[in-house]
PDB file of N, CA and C in Angstrom:
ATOM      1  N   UNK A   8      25.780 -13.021 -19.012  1.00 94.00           N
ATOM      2  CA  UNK A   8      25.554 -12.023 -18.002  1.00 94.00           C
ATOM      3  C   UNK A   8      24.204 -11.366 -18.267  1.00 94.00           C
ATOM      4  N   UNK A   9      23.687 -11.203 -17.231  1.00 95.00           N
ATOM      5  CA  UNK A   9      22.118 -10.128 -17.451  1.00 95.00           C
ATOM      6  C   UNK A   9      22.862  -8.897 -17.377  1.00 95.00           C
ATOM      7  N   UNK A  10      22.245  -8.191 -17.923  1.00 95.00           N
ATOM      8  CA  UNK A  10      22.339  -6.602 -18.053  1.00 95.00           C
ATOM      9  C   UNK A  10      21.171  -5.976 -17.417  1.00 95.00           C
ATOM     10  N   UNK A  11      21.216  -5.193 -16.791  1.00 97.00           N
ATOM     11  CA  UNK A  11      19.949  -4.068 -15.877  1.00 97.00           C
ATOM     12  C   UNK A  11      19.799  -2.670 -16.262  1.00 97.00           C
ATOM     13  N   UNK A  12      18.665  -2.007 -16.756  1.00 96.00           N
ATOM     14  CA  UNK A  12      18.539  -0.495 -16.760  1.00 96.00           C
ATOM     15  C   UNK A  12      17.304  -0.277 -16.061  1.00 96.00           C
ATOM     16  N   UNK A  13      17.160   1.023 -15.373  1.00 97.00           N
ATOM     17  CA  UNK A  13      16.239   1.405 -15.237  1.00 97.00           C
ATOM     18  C   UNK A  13      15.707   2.701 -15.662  1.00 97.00           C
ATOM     19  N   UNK A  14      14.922   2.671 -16.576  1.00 97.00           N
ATOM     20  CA  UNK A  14      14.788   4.122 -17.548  1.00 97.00           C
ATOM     21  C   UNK A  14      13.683   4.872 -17.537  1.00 97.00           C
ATOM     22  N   UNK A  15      14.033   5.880 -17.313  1.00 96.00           N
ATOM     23  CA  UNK A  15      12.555   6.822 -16.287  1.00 96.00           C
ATOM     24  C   UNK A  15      12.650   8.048 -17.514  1.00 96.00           C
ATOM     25  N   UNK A  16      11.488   9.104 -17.411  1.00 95.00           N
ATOM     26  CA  UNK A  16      11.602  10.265 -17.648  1.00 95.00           C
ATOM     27  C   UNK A  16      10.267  10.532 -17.259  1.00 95.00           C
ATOM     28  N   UNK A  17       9.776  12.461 -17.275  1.00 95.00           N
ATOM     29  CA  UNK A  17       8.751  12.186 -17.281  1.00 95.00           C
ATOM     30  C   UNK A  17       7.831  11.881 -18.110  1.00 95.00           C
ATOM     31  N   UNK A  18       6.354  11.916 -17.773  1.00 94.00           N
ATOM     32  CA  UNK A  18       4.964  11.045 -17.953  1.00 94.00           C
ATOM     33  C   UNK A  18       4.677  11.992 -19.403  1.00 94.00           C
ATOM     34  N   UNK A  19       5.436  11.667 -20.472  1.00 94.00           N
ATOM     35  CA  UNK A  19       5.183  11.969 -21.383  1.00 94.00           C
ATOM     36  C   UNK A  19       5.252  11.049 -22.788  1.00 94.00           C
ATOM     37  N   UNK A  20       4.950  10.966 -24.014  1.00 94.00           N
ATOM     38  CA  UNK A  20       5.658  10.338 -25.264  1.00 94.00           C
ATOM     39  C   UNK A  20       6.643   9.312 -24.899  1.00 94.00           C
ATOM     40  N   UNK A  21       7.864  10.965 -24.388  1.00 93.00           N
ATOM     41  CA  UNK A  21       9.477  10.133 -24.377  1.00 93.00           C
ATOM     42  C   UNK A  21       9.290   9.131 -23.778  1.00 93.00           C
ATOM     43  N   UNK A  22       8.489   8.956 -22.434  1.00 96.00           N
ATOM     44  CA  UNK A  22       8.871   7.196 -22.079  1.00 96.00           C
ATOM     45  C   UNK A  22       8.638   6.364 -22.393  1.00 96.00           C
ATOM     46  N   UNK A  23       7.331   6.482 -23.101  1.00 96.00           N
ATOM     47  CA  UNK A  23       6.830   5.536 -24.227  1.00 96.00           C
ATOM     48  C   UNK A  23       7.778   5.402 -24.846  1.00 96.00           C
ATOM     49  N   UNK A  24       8.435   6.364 -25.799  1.00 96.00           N
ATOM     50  CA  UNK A  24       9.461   5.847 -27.003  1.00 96.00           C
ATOM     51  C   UNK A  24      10.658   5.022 -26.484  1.00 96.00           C
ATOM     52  N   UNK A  25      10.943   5.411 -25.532  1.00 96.00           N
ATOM     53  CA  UNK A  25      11.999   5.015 -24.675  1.00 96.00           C
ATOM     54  C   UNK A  25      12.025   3.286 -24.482  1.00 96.00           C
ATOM     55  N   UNK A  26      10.921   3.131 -23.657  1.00 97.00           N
ATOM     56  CA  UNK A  26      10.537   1.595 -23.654  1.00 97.00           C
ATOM     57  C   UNK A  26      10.434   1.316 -24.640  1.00 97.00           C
ATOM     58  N   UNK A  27      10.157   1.217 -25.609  1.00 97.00           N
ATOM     59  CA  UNK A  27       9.646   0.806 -26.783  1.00 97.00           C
ATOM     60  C   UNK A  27      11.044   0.513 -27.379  1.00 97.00           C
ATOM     61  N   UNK A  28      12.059   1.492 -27.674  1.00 96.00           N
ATOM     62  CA  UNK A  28      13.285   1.258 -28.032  1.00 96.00           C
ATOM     63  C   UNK A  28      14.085   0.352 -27.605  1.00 96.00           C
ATOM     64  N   UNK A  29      13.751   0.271 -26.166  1.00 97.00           N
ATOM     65  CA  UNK A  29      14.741  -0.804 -25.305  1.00 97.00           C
ATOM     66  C   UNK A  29      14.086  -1.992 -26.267  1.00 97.00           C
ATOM     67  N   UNK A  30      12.729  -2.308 -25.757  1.00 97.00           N
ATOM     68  CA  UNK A  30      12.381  -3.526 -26.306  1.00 97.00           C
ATOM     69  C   UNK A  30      12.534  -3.754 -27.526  1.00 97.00           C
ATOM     70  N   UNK A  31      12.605  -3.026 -28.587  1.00 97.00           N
ATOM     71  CA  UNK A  31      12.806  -3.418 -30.145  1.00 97.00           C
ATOM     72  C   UNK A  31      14.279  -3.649 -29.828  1.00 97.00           C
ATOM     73  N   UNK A  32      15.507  -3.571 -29.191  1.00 96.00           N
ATOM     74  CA  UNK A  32      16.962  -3.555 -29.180  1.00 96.00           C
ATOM     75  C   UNK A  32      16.939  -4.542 -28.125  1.00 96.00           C
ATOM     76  N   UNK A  33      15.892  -5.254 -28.136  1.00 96.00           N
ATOM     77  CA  UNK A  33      16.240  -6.763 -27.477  1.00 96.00           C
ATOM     78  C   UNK A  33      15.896  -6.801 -25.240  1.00 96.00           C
ATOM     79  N   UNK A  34      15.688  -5.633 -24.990  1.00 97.00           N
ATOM     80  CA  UNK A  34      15.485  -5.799 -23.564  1.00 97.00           C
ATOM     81  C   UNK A  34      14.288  -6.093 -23.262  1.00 97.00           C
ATOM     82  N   UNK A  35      14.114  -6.604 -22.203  1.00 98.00           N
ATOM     83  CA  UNK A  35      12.491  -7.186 -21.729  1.00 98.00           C
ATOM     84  C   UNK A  35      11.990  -6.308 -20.000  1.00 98.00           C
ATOM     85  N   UNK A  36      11.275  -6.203 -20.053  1.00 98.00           N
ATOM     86  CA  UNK A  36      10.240  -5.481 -19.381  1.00 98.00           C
ATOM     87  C   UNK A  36      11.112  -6.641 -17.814  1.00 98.00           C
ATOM     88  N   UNK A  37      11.512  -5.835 -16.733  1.00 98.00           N
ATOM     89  CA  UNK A  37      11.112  -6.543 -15.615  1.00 98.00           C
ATOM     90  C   UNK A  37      10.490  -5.969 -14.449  1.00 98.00           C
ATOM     91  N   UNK A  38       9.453  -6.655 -13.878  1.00 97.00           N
ATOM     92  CA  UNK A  38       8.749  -5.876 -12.738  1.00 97.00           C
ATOM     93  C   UNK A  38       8.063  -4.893 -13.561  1.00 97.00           C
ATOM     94  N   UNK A  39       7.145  -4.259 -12.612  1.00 97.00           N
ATOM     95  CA  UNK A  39       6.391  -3.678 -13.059  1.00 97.00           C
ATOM     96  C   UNK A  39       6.620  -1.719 -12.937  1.00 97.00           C
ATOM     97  N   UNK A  40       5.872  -1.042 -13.990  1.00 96.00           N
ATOM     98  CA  UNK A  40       6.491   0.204 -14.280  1.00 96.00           C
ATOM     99  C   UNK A  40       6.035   0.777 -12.600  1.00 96.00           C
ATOM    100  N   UNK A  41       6.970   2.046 -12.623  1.00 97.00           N
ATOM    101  CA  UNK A  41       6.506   3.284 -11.228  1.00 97.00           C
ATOM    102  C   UNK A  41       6.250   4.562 -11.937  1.00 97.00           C
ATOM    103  N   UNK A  42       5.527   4.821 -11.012  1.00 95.00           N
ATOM    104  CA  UNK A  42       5.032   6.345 -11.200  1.00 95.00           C
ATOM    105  C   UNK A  42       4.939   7.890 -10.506  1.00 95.00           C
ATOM    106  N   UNK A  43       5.393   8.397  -9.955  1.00 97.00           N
ATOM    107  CA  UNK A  43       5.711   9.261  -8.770  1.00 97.00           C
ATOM    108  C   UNK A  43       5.756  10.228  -8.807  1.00 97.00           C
ATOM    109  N   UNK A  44       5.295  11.602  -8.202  1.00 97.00           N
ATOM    110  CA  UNK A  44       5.377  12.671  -8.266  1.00 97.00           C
ATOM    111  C   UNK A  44       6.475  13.420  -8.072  1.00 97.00           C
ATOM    112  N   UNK A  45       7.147  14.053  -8.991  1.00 93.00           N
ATOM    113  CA  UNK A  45       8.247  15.201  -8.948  1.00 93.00           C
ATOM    114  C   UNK A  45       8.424  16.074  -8.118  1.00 93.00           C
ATOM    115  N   UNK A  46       7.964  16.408  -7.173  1.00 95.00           N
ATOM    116  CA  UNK A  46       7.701  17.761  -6.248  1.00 95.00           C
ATOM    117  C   UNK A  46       8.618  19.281  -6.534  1.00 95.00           C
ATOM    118  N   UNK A  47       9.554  18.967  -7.147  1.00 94.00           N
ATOM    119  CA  UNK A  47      10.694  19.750  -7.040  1.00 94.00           C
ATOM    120  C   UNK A  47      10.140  20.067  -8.614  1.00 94.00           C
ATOM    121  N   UNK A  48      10.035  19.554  -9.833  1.00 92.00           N
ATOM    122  CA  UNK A  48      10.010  19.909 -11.294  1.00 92.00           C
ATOM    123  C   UNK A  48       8.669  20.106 -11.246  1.00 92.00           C
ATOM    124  N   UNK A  49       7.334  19.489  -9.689  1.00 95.00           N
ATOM    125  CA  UNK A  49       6.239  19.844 -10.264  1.00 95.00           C
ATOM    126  C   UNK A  49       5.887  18.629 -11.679  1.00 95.00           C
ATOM    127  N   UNK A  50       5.891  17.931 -12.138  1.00 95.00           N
ATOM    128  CA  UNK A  50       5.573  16.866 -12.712  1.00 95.00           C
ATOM    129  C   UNK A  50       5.589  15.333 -12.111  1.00 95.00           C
ATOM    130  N   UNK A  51       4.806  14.398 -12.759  1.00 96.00           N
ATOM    131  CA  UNK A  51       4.371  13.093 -13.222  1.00 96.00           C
ATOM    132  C   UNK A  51       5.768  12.099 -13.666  1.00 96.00           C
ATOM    133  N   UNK A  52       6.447  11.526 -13.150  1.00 97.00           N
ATOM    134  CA  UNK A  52       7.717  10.780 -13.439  1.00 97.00           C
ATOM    135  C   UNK A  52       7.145   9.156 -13.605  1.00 97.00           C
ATOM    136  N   UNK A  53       7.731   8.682 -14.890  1.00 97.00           N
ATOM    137  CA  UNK A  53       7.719   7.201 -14.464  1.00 97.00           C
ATOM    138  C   UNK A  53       9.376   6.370 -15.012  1.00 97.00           C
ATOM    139  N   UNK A  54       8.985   5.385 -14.019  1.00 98.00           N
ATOM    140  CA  UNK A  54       9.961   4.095 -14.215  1.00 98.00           C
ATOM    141  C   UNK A  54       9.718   3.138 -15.237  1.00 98.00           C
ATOM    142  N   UNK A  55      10.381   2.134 -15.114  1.00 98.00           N
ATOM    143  CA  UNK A  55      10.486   0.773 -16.114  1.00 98.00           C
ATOM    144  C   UNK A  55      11.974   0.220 -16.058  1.00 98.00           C
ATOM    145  N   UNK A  56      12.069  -0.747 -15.004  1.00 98.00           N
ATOM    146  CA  UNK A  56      13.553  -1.636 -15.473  1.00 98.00           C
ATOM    147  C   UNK A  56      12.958  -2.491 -16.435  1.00 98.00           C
ATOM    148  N   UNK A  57      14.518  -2.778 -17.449  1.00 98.00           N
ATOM    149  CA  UNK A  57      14.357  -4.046 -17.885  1.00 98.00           C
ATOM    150  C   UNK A  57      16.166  -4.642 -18.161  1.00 98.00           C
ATOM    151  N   UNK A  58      16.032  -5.716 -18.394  1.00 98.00           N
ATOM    152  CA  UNK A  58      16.905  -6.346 -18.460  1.00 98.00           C
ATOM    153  C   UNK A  58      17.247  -7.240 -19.944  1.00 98.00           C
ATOM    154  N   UNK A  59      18.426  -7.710 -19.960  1.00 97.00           N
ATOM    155  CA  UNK A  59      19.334  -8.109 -21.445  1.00 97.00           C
ATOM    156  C   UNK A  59      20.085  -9.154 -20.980  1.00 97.00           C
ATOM    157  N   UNK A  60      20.128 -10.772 -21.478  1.00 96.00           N
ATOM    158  CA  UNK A  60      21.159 -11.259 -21.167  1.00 96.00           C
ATOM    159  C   UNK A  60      22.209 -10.769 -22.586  1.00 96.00           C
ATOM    160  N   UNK A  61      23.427 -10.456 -21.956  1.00 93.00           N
ATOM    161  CA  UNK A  61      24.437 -10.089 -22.923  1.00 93.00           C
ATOM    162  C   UNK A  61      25.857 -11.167 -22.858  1.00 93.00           C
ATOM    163  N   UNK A  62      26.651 -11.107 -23.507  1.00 92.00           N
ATOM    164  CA  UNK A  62      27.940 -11.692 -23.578  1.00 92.00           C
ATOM    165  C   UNK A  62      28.779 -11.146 -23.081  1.00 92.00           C
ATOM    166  N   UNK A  63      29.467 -11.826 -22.398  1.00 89.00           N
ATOM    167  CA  UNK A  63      30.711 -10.922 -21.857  1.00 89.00           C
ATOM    168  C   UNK A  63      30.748 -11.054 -20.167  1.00 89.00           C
ATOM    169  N   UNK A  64      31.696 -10.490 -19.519  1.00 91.00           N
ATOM    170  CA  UNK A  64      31.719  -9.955 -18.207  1.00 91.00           C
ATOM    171  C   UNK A  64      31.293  -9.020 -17.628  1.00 91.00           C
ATOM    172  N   UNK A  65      30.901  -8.488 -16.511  1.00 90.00           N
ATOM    173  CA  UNK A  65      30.533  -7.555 -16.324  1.00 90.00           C
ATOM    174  C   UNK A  65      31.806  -6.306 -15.508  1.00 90.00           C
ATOM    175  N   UNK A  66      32.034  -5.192 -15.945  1.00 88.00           N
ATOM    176  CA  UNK A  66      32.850  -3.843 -15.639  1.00 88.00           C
ATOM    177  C   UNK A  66      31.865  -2.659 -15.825  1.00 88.00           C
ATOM    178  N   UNK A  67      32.451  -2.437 -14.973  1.00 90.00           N
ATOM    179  CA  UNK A  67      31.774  -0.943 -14.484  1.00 90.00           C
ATOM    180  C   UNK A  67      31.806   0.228 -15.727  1.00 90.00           C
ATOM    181  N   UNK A  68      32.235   0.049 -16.731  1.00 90.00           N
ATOM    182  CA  UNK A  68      32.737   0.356 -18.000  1.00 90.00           C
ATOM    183  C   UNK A  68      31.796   0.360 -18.722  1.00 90.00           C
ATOM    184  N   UNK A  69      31.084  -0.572 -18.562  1.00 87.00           N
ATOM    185  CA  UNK A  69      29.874  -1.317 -19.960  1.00 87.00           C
ATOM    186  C   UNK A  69      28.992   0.022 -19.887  1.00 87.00           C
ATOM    187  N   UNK A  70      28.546   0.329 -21.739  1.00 89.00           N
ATOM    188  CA  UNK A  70      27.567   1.676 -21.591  1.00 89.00           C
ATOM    189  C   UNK A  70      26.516   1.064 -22.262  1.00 89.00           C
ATOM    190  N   UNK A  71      25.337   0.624 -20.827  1.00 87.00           N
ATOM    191  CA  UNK A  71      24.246   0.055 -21.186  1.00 87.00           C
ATOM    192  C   UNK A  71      23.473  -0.027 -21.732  1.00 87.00           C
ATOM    193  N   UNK A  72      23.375   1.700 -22.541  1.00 84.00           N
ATOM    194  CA  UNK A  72      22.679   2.036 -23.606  1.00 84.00           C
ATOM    195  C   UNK A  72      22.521   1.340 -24.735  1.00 84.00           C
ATOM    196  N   UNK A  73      23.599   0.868 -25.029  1.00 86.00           N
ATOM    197  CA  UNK A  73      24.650   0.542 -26.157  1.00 86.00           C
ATOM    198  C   UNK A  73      24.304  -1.127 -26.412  1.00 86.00           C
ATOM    199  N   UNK A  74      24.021  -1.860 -25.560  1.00 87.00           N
ATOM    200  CA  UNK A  74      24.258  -3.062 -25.484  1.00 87.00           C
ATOM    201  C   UNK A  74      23.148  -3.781 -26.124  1.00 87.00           C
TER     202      UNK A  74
END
């Protein structure tokens, strides 16, 4: 099964570390990152899916973090 996240915060460090974590714990970059203005918090937001093939089935259960 592929596994999907898409892991945002804002345009700071954390998303760097963030990606970075996925990818050392085995996920790969898909498509390319987004970037978008907050209007409401007033900040710089970005994206990054990536994806995991994992074992198993897929349930609405699975905590993707984790995987």
């Amino acid at each position: 099964m592929k596994a999907y996240r898409f892991l945002t915060a804002d345009d700071t460090s954390e998303f760097c570390h963030k990606v970075t974590k996925a990818l050392a714990d085995g996920w790969e970059l898909y498509g390319d990152p987004t970037y978008a203005h907050d209007a409401s918090n007033g900040v710089m937001r970005c994206g990054q899916a990536v994806v995991k093939d994992v074992s198993g089935d897929y349930s609405p259960d699975l905590k993707l973090g984790q995987l």
